mmCIF file with all atom_site columns, C-alpha atoms in Angstrom:
data_model
loop_
_atom_site.group_PDB
_atom_site.id
_atom_site.type_symbol
_atom_site.label_atom_id
_atom_site.label_alt_id
_atom_site.label_comp_id
_atom_site.label_asym_id
_atom_site.label_entity_id
_atom_site.label_seq_id
_atom_site.pdbx_PDB_ins_code
_atom_site.Cartn_x
_atom_site.Cartn_y
_atom_site.Cartn_z
_atom_site.occupancy
_atom_site.B_iso_or_equiv
_atom_site.pdbx_formal_charge
_atom_site.auth_seq_id
_atom_site.auth_comp_id
_atom_site.auth_asym_id
_atom_site.auth_atom_id
_atom_site.pdbx_PDB_model_num
ATOM 1   C CA . MET A 1 1   ? 0.001   0.066  -0.014  1.00 41.00 ? 1   MET A CA 1
ATOM 2   C CA . THR A 1 2   ? 1.444   3.436  -0.898  1.00 44.00 ? 2   THR A CA 1
ATOM 3   C CA . SER A 1 3   ? 0.873   6.723  0.862   1.00 47.00 ? 3   SER A CA 1
ATOM 4   C CA . GLU A 1 4   ? -1.533  7.659  -1.775  1.00 49.00 ? 4   GLU A CA 1
ATOM 5   C CA . GLU A 1 5   ? -3.914  4.639  -1.100  1.00 54.00 ? 5   GLU A CA 1
ATOM 6   C CA . PRO A 1 6   ? -6.517  4.908  1.584   1.00 53.00 ? 6   PRO A CA 1
ATOM 7   C CA . GLY A 1 7   ? -6.144  2.754  4.682   1.00 53.00 ? 7   GLY A CA 1
ATOM 8   C CA . PRO A 1 8   ? -8.786  0.407  6.057   1.00 54.00 ? 8   PRO A CA 1
ATOM 9   C CA . GLY A 1 9   ? -11.986 2.277  6.732   1.00 51.00 ? 9   GLY A CA 1
ATOM 10  C CA . GLU A 1 10  ? -10.844 5.526  4.986   1.00 52.00 ? 10  GLU A CA 1
ATOM 11  C CA . PRO A 1 11  ? -12.725 6.988  2.191   1.00 50.00 ? 11  PRO A CA 1
ATOM 12  C CA . ALA A 1 12  ? -10.727 7.164  -1.176  1.00 53.00 ? 12  ALA A CA 1
ATOM 13  C CA . VAL A 1 13  ? -9.820  10.856 -2.040  1.00 51.00 ? 13  VAL A CA 1
ATOM 14  C CA . PRO A 1 14  ? -9.914  11.699 -5.693  1.00 54.00 ? 14  PRO A CA 1
ATOM 15  C CA . GLU A 1 15  ? -6.713  12.906 -7.263  1.00 53.00 ? 15  GLU A CA 1
ATOM 16  C CA . GLU A 1 16  ? -7.884  16.404 -7.621  1.00 50.00 ? 16  GLU A CA 1
ATOM 17  C CA . GLN A 1 17  ? -8.707  16.816 -3.994  1.00 52.00 ? 17  GLN A CA 1
ATOM 18  C CA . ARG A 1 18  ? -5.270  15.765 -2.572  1.00 57.00 ? 18  ARG A CA 1
ATOM 19  C CA . TRP A 1 19  ? -2.911  18.140 -1.148  1.00 62.00 ? 19  TRP A CA 1
ATOM 20  C CA . PRO A 1 20  ? -1.309  20.225 -2.436  1.00 70.00 ? 20  PRO A CA 1
ATOM 21  C CA . GLY A 1 21  ? -3.847  21.939 -4.661  1.00 78.00 ? 21  GLY A CA 1
ATOM 22  C CA . PRO A 1 22  ? -3.307  24.874 -6.812  1.00 85.00 ? 22  PRO A CA 1
ATOM 23  C CA . ASP A 1 23  ? -4.907  27.101 -4.250  1.00 86.00 ? 23  ASP A CA 1
ATOM 24  C CA . LEU A 1 24  ? -4.145  30.319 -2.421  1.00 88.00 ? 24  LEU A CA 1
ATOM 25  C CA . TYR A 1 25  ? -2.668  28.572 0.622   1.00 88.00 ? 25  TYR A CA 1
ATOM 26  C CA . THR A 1 26  ? -0.070  26.681 -1.451  1.00 88.00 ? 26  THR A CA 1
ATOM 27  C CA . LEU A 1 27  ? 0.919   29.875 -3.351  1.00 89.00 ? 27  LEU A CA 1
ATOM 28  C CA . ARG A 1 28  ? 1.180   31.941 -0.238  1.00 91.00 ? 28  ARG A CA 1
ATOM 29  C CA . GLY A 1 29  ? 3.173   29.240 1.526   1.00 90.00 ? 29  GLY A CA 1
ATOM 30  C CA . MET A 1 30  ? 5.697   29.386 -1.268  1.00 90.00 ? 30  MET A CA 1
ATOM 31  C CA . VAL A 1 31  ? 5.938   33.100 -0.992  1.00 91.00 ? 31  VAL A CA 1
ATOM 32  C CA . GLU A 1 32  ? 6.344   33.026 2.683   1.00 92.00 ? 32  GLU A CA 1
ATOM 33  C CA . LEU A 1 33  ? 9.144   30.464 2.215   1.00 91.00 ? 33  LEU A CA 1
ATOM 34  C CA . ASP A 1 34  ? 10.832  32.558 -0.330  1.00 89.00 ? 34  ASP A CA 1
ATOM 35  C CA . LEU A 1 35  ? 10.714  35.552 2.029   1.00 90.00 ? 35  LEU A CA 1
ATOM 36  C CA . ALA A 1 36  ? 12.254  33.503 4.771   1.00 91.00 ? 36  ALA A CA 1
ATOM 37  C CA . LEU A 1 37  ? 15.044  32.326 2.463   1.00 89.00 ? 37  LEU A CA 1
ATOM 38  C CA . GLU A 1 38  ? 15.824  36.040 1.632   1.00 89.00 ? 38  GLU A CA 1
ATOM 39  C CA . ARG A 1 39  ? 16.092  36.873 5.341   1.00 90.00 ? 39  ARG A CA 1
ATOM 40  C CA . GLY A 1 40  ? 18.600  34.057 5.887   1.00 90.00 ? 40  GLY A CA 1
ATOM 41  C CA . VAL A 1 41  ? 16.413  31.699 7.825   1.00 89.00 ? 41  VAL A CA 1
ATOM 42  C CA . THR A 1 42  ? 17.522  28.083 7.230   1.00 89.00 ? 42  THR A CA 1
ATOM 43  C CA . VAL A 1 43  ? 14.503  26.364 5.692   1.00 87.00 ? 43  VAL A CA 1
ATOM 44  C CA . ASP A 1 44  ? 16.217  23.971 3.288   1.00 85.00 ? 44  ASP A CA 1
ATOM 45  C CA . ALA A 1 45  ? 14.043  20.912 4.028   1.00 88.00 ? 45  ALA A CA 1
ATOM 46  C CA . ALA A 1 46  ? 10.769  22.955 4.043   1.00 87.00 ? 46  ALA A CA 1
ATOM 47  C CA . HIS A 1 47  ? 11.848  24.638 0.792   1.00 87.00 ? 47  HIS A CA 1
ATOM 48  C CA . ALA A 1 48  ? 12.604  21.338 -0.868  1.00 86.00 ? 48  ALA A CA 1
ATOM 49  C CA . LEU A 1 49  ? 9.300   19.859 0.266   1.00 87.00 ? 49  LEU A CA 1
ATOM 50  C CA . LEU A 1 50  ? 7.129   22.910 -0.577  1.00 88.00 ? 50  LEU A CA 1
ATOM 51  C CA . SER A 1 51  ? 8.844   23.641 -3.994  1.00 88.00 ? 51  SER A CA 1
ATOM 52  C CA . ASP A 1 52  ? 8.130   20.054 -5.109  1.00 88.00 ? 52  ASP A CA 1
ATOM 53  C CA . ALA A 1 53  ? 4.628   20.449 -3.927  1.00 87.00 ? 53  ALA A CA 1
ATOM 54  C CA . VAL A 1 54  ? 4.050   23.762 -5.822  1.00 89.00 ? 54  VAL A CA 1
ATOM 55  C CA . VAL A 1 55  ? 5.380   22.149 -8.948  1.00 89.00 ? 55  VAL A CA 1
ATOM 56  C CA . HIS A 1 56  ? 3.079   19.337 -8.506  1.00 87.00 ? 56  HIS A CA 1
ATOM 57  C CA . ALA A 1 57  ? 0.114   21.600 -7.852  1.00 87.00 ? 57  ALA A CA 1
ATOM 58  C CA . PHE A 1 58  ? 0.686   24.361 -10.410 1.00 89.00 ? 58  PHE A CA 1
ATOM 59  C CA . GLY A 1 59  ? 3.272   22.882 -12.906 1.00 88.00 ? 59  GLY A CA 1
ATOM 60  C CA . SER A 1 60  ? 6.961   23.503 -13.703 1.00 89.00 ? 60  SER A CA 1
ATOM 61  C CA . ARG A 1 61  ? 6.330   26.964 -15.067 1.00 91.00 ? 61  ARG A CA 1
ATOM 62  C CA . TRP A 1 62  ? 4.475   28.293 -12.018 1.00 91.00 ? 62  TRP A CA 1
ATOM 63  C CA . TYR A 1 63  ? 7.053   31.023 -11.206 1.00 91.00 ? 63  TYR A CA 1
ATOM 64  C CA . GLU A 1 64  ? 6.921   32.494 -14.664 1.00 93.00 ? 64  GLU A CA 1
ATOM 65  C CA . TRP A 1 65  ? 3.152   32.522 -14.649 1.00 93.00 ? 65  TRP A CA 1
ATOM 66  C CA . LEU A 1 66  ? 3.223   34.212 -11.177 1.00 93.00 ? 66  LEU A CA 1
ATOM 67  C CA . THR A 1 67  ? 5.498   36.957 -12.242 1.00 92.00 ? 67  THR A CA 1
ATOM 68  C CA . ASP A 1 68  ? 3.524   37.531 -15.468 1.00 94.00 ? 68  ASP A CA 1
ATOM 69  C CA . ALA A 1 69  ? 0.217   37.686 -13.270 1.00 94.00 ? 69  ALA A CA 1
ATOM 70  C CA . LEU A 1 70  ? 1.885   40.209 -11.059 1.00 94.00 ? 70  LEU A CA 1
ATOM 71  C CA . THR A 1 71  ? 3.053   42.320 -14.029 1.00 94.00 ? 71  THR A CA 1
ATOM 72  C CA . ALA A 1 72  ? -0.504  42.082 -15.527 1.00 94.00 ? 72  ALA A CA 1
ATOM 73  C CA . GLU A 1 73  ? -1.849  43.444 -12.328 1.00 94.00 ? 73  GLU A CA 1
ATOM 74  C CA . GLY A 1 74  ? 0.510   46.417 -12.593 1.00 93.00 ? 74  GLY A CA 1
ATOM 75  C CA . ARG A 1 75  ? 2.846   45.225 -9.700  1.00 93.00 ? 75  ARG A CA 1
ATOM 76  C CA . ASP A 1 76  ? 6.533   44.739 -9.707  1.00 92.00 ? 76  ASP A CA 1
ATOM 77  C CA . PRO A 1 77  ? 7.269   40.945 -10.104 1.00 88.00 ? 77  PRO A CA 1
ATOM 78  C CA . ALA A 1 78  ? 9.601   41.311 -7.041  1.00 88.00 ? 78  ALA A CA 1
ATOM 79  C CA . GLU A 1 79  ? 6.756   42.498 -4.978  1.00 88.00 ? 79  GLU A CA 1
ATOM 80  C CA . LEU A 1 80  ? 5.826   39.015 -3.734  1.00 89.00 ? 80  LEU A CA 1
ATOM 81  C CA . PRO A 1 81  ? 4.888   40.201 -0.108  1.00 91.00 ? 81  PRO A CA 1
ATOM 82  C CA . ALA A 1 82  ? 1.870   41.948 -1.631  1.00 92.00 ? 82  ALA A CA 1
ATOM 83  C CA . LEU A 1 83  ? 0.294   38.486 -2.099  1.00 92.00 ? 83  LEU A CA 1
ATOM 84  C CA . LEU A 1 84  ? 0.379   38.020 1.691   1.00 92.00 ? 84  LEU A CA 1
ATOM 85  C CA . THR A 1 85  ? -1.156  41.334 2.595   1.00 92.00 ? 85  THR A CA 1
ATOM 86  C CA . ASP A 1 86  ? -3.671  42.076 -0.211  1.00 92.00 ? 86  ASP A CA 1
ATOM 87  C CA . ASP A 1 87  ? -6.340  39.294 -0.501  1.00 91.00 ? 87  ASP A CA 1
ATOM 88  C CA . ALA A 1 88  ? -7.969  40.676 -3.633  1.00 93.00 ? 88  ALA A CA 1
ATOM 89  C CA . LEU A 1 89  ? -4.561  40.936 -5.450  1.00 94.00 ? 89  LEU A CA 1
ATOM 90  C CA . ALA A 1 90  ? -3.822  37.372 -4.409  1.00 93.00 ? 90  ALA A CA 1
ATOM 91  C CA . GLU A 1 91  ? -7.144  36.095 -5.699  1.00 93.00 ? 91  GLU A CA 1
ATOM 92  C CA . ARG A 1 92  ? -6.817  37.845 -9.015  1.00 94.00 ? 92  ARG A CA 1
ATOM 93  C CA . VAL A 1 93  ? -3.113  36.579 -9.405  1.00 94.00 ? 93  VAL A CA 1
ATOM 94  C CA . LEU A 1 94  ? -4.299  33.024 -8.551  1.00 92.00 ? 94  LEU A CA 1
ATOM 95  C CA . GLU A 1 95  ? -7.020  33.213 -11.246 1.00 92.00 ? 95  GLU A CA 1
ATOM 96  C CA . ARG A 1 96  ? -4.366  34.489 -13.885 1.00 93.00 ? 96  ARG A CA 1
ATOM 97  C CA . VAL A 1 97  ? -2.098  31.625 -12.959 1.00 92.00 ? 97  VAL A CA 1
ATOM 98  C CA . ARG A 1 98  ? -4.957  29.010 -13.155 1.00 90.00 ? 98  ARG A CA 1
ATOM 99  C CA . ALA A 1 99  ? -5.858  30.322 -16.631 1.00 90.00 ? 99  ALA A CA 1
ATOM 100 C CA . ARG A 1 100 ? -2.221  29.918 -17.690 1.00 90.00 ? 100 ARG A CA 1
ATOM 101 C CA . MET A 1 101 ? -2.405  26.437 -16.273 1.00 88.00 ? 101 MET A CA 1
ATOM 102 C CA . ALA A 1 102 ? -5.414  25.597 -18.254 1.00 86.00 ? 102 ALA A CA 1
ATOM 103 C CA . ALA A 1 103 ? -3.715  26.687 -21.469 1.00 87.00 ? 103 ALA A CA 1
ATOM 104 C CA . ASP A 1 104 ? -0.610  24.558 -20.846 1.00 84.00 ? 104 ASP A CA 1
ATOM 105 C CA . ASP A 1 105 ? -0.780  20.985 -21.820 1.00 83.00 ? 105 ASP A CA 1
ATOM 106 C CA . GLU A 1 106 ? 1.965   19.837 -19.423 1.00 83.00 ? 106 GLU A CA 1
ATOM 107 C CA . ALA A 1 107 ? 0.408   21.541 -16.316 1.00 80.00 ? 107 ALA A CA 1
ATOM 108 C CA . PRO A 1 108 ? -1.939  19.746 -14.087 1.00 80.00 ? 108 PRO A CA 1
ATOM 109 C CA . ASP A 1 109 ? -5.707  20.649 -14.672 1.00 78.00 ? 109 ASP A CA 1
ATOM 110 C CA . PRO A 1 110 ? -6.925  23.610 -12.546 1.00 73.00 ? 110 PRO A CA 1
ATOM 111 C CA . PRO A 1 111 ? -9.619  22.755 -10.131 1.00 69.00 ? 111 PRO A CA 1
ATOM 112 C CA . GLY A 1 112 ? -13.314 23.359 -10.912 1.00 64.00 ? 112 GLY A CA 1
ATOM 113 C CA . GLY A 1 113 ? -15.487 25.831 -9.202  1.00 56.00 ? 113 GLY A CA 1
ATOM 114 C CA . GLU A 1 114 ? -16.889 23.273 -6.792  1.00 56.00 ? 114 GLU A CA 1
ATOM 115 C CA . SER A 1 115 ? -13.638 23.145 -4.683  1.00 54.00 ? 115 SER A CA 1
ATOM 116 C CA . GLY A 1 116 ? -13.720 24.379 -1.111  1.00 57.00 ? 116 GLY A CA 1
ATOM 117 C CA . TRP A 1 117 ? -12.591 23.890 2.442   1.00 55.00 ? 117 TRP A CA 1
ATOM 118 C CA . TYR A 1 118 ? -14.845 21.830 4.526   1.00 56.00 ? 118 TYR A CA 1
ATOM 119 C CA . ALA A 1 119 ? -14.857 20.400 8.011   1.00 58.00 ? 119 ALA A CA 1
ATOM 120 C CA . TYR A 1 120 ? -15.662 16.866 7.092   1.00 59.00 ? 120 TYR A CA 1
ATOM 121 C CA . ALA A 1 121 ? -14.598 14.568 4.199   1.00 63.00 ? 121 ALA A CA 1
ATOM 122 C CA . PRO A 1 122 ? -17.392 14.052 1.640   1.00 63.00 ? 122 PRO A CA 1
ATOM 123 C CA . GLY A 1 123 ? -17.531 10.321 2.223   1.00 66.00 ? 123 GLY A CA 1
ATOM 124 C CA . ASP A 1 124 ? -17.315 10.555 6.098   1.00 66.00 ? 124 ASP A CA 1
ATOM 125 C CA . PRO A 1 125 ? -18.080 6.967  7.102   1.00 59.00 ? 125 PRO A CA 1
ATOM 126 C CA . ARG A 1 126 ? -18.721 7.844  10.724  1.00 61.00 ? 126 ARG A CA 1
ATOM 127 C CA . GLY A 1 127 ? -21.589 10.165 10.022  1.00 61.00 ? 127 GLY A CA 1
ATOM 128 C CA . SER A 1 128 ? -20.107 13.054 12.079  1.00 69.00 ? 128 SER A CA 1
ATOM 129 C CA . ARG A 1 129 ? -21.562 15.581 9.621   1.00 67.00 ? 129 ARG A CA 1
ATOM 130 C CA . GLY A 1 130 ? -25.193 14.338 10.428  1.00 71.00 ? 130 GLY A CA 1
ATOM 131 C CA . ARG A 1 131 ? -24.404 14.568 14.304  1.00 72.00 ? 131 ARG A CA 1
ATOM 132 C CA . TYR A 1 132 ? -23.088 18.081 13.893  1.00 73.00 ? 132 TYR A CA 1
ATOM 133 C CA . ARG A 1 133 ? -26.301 19.176 11.919  1.00 77.00 ? 133 ARG A CA 1
ATOM 134 C CA . ARG A 1 134 ? -28.508 17.533 14.634  1.00 79.00 ? 134 ARG A CA 1
ATOM 135 C CA . ALA A 1 135 ? -26.677 19.235 17.391  1.00 78.00 ? 135 ALA A CA 1
ATOM 136 C CA . VAL A 1 136 ? -26.986 22.692 15.671  1.00 81.00 ? 136 VAL A CA 1
ATOM 137 C CA . ALA A 1 137 ? -30.579 22.070 15.062  1.00 84.00 ? 137 ALA A CA 1
ATOM 138 C CA . ARG A 1 138 ? -31.289 21.326 18.711  1.00 87.00 ? 138 ARG A CA 1
ATOM 139 C CA . ARG A 1 139 ? -28.912 23.876 20.249  1.00 87.00 ? 139 ARG A CA 1
ATOM 140 C CA . ARG A 1 140 ? -31.655 25.939 21.713  1.00 87.00 ? 140 ARG A CA 1
ATOM 141 C CA . GLU A 1 141 ? -33.470 23.011 23.264  1.00 89.00 ? 141 GLU A CA 1
ATOM 142 C CA . ASN A 1 142 ? -30.102 21.622 24.671  1.00 85.00 ? 142 ASN A CA 1
ATOM 143 C CA . ALA A 1 143 ? -29.245 25.003 26.182  1.00 86.00 ? 143 ALA A CA 1
ATOM 144 C CA . ARG A 1 144 ? -32.613 25.339 27.859  1.00 88.00 ? 144 ARG A CA 1
ATOM 145 C CA . GLN A 1 145 ? -32.425 21.801 29.176  1.00 88.00 ? 145 GLN A CA 1
ATOM 146 C CA . ALA A 1 146 ? -28.904 22.429 30.682  1.00 86.00 ? 146 ALA A CA 1
ATOM 147 C CA . LEU A 1 147 ? -30.177 25.611 32.364  1.00 87.00 ? 147 LEU A CA 1
ATOM 148 C CA . LEU A 1 148 ? -33.313 24.085 33.878  1.00 89.00 ? 148 LEU A CA 1
ATOM 149 C CA . THR A 1 149 ? -32.141 20.568 34.855  1.00 88.00 ? 149 THR A CA 1
ATOM 150 C CA . PRO A 1 150 ? -30.300 20.381 38.178  1.00 86.00 ? 150 PRO A CA 1
ATOM 151 C CA . PRO A 1 151 ? -26.852 19.109 38.095  1.00 82.00 ? 151 PRO A CA 1
ATOM 152 C CA . ARG A 1 152 ? -26.352 15.320 38.895  1.00 79.00 ? 152 ARG A CA 1
ATOM 153 C CA . ARG A 1 153 ? -24.962 14.431 42.240  1.00 78.00 ? 153 ARG A CA 1
ATOM 154 C CA . ARG A 1 154 ? -21.814 12.619 42.064  1.00 73.00 ? 154 ARG A CA 1
ATOM 155 C CA . VAL A 1 155 ? -21.384 9.736  44.365  1.00 71.00 ? 155 VAL A CA 1
ATOM 156 C CA . ALA A 1 156 ? -17.976 8.301  45.103  1.00 72.00 ? 156 ALA A CA 1
ATOM 157 C CA . GLY A 1 157 ? -17.317 4.830  44.037  1.00 69.00 ? 157 GLY A CA 1
ATOM 158 C CA . ARG A 1 158 ? -20.345 4.542  41.759  1.00 62.00 ? 158 ARG A CA 1
ATOM 159 C CA . ARG A 1 159 ? -20.200 4.989  37.970  1.00 63.00 ? 159 ARG A CA 1
ATOM 160 C CA . ARG A 1 160 ? -23.100 4.820  35.660  1.00 62.00 ? 160 ARG A CA 1
ATOM 161 C CA . HIS A 1 161 ? -22.417 2.887  32.522  1.00 62.00 ? 161 HIS A CA 1
ATOM 162 C CA . ARG A 1 162 ? -24.251 3.350  29.294  1.00 57.00 ? 162 ARG A CA 1
#
């Protein structure tokens, strides 16, 4: 079994949902790492790992596309820290990079519009998504019951089994 295959009881994750994805977090992570390198921080292992991940997510020409996108936005290509502070700029640059990915045959396919960050996996076998929804739906009733019900007395040496 490889690290890509799901373990027993784990849902299979499609290739397009595996980390790293061509998303804002991957792009900003690489920018933060480049800035750390410029300051002289030793991040050799992190740089090796993340640079491979960025190439896997965006393709081998990602840096060229990033600087072209910054230039198209009227920014200096060396002005990478702007991607960390300006969310709107970062989103526009990411969309330009994804458009270039779609045009390049060697680059991975950009994600569709249905991608997003969620608290639970789509095929959650334990059903925790349903438990969460029920808890949210009954939160007012549960809060009222907690306020009105007297606390249980604790008796030493006796434990209630369920």
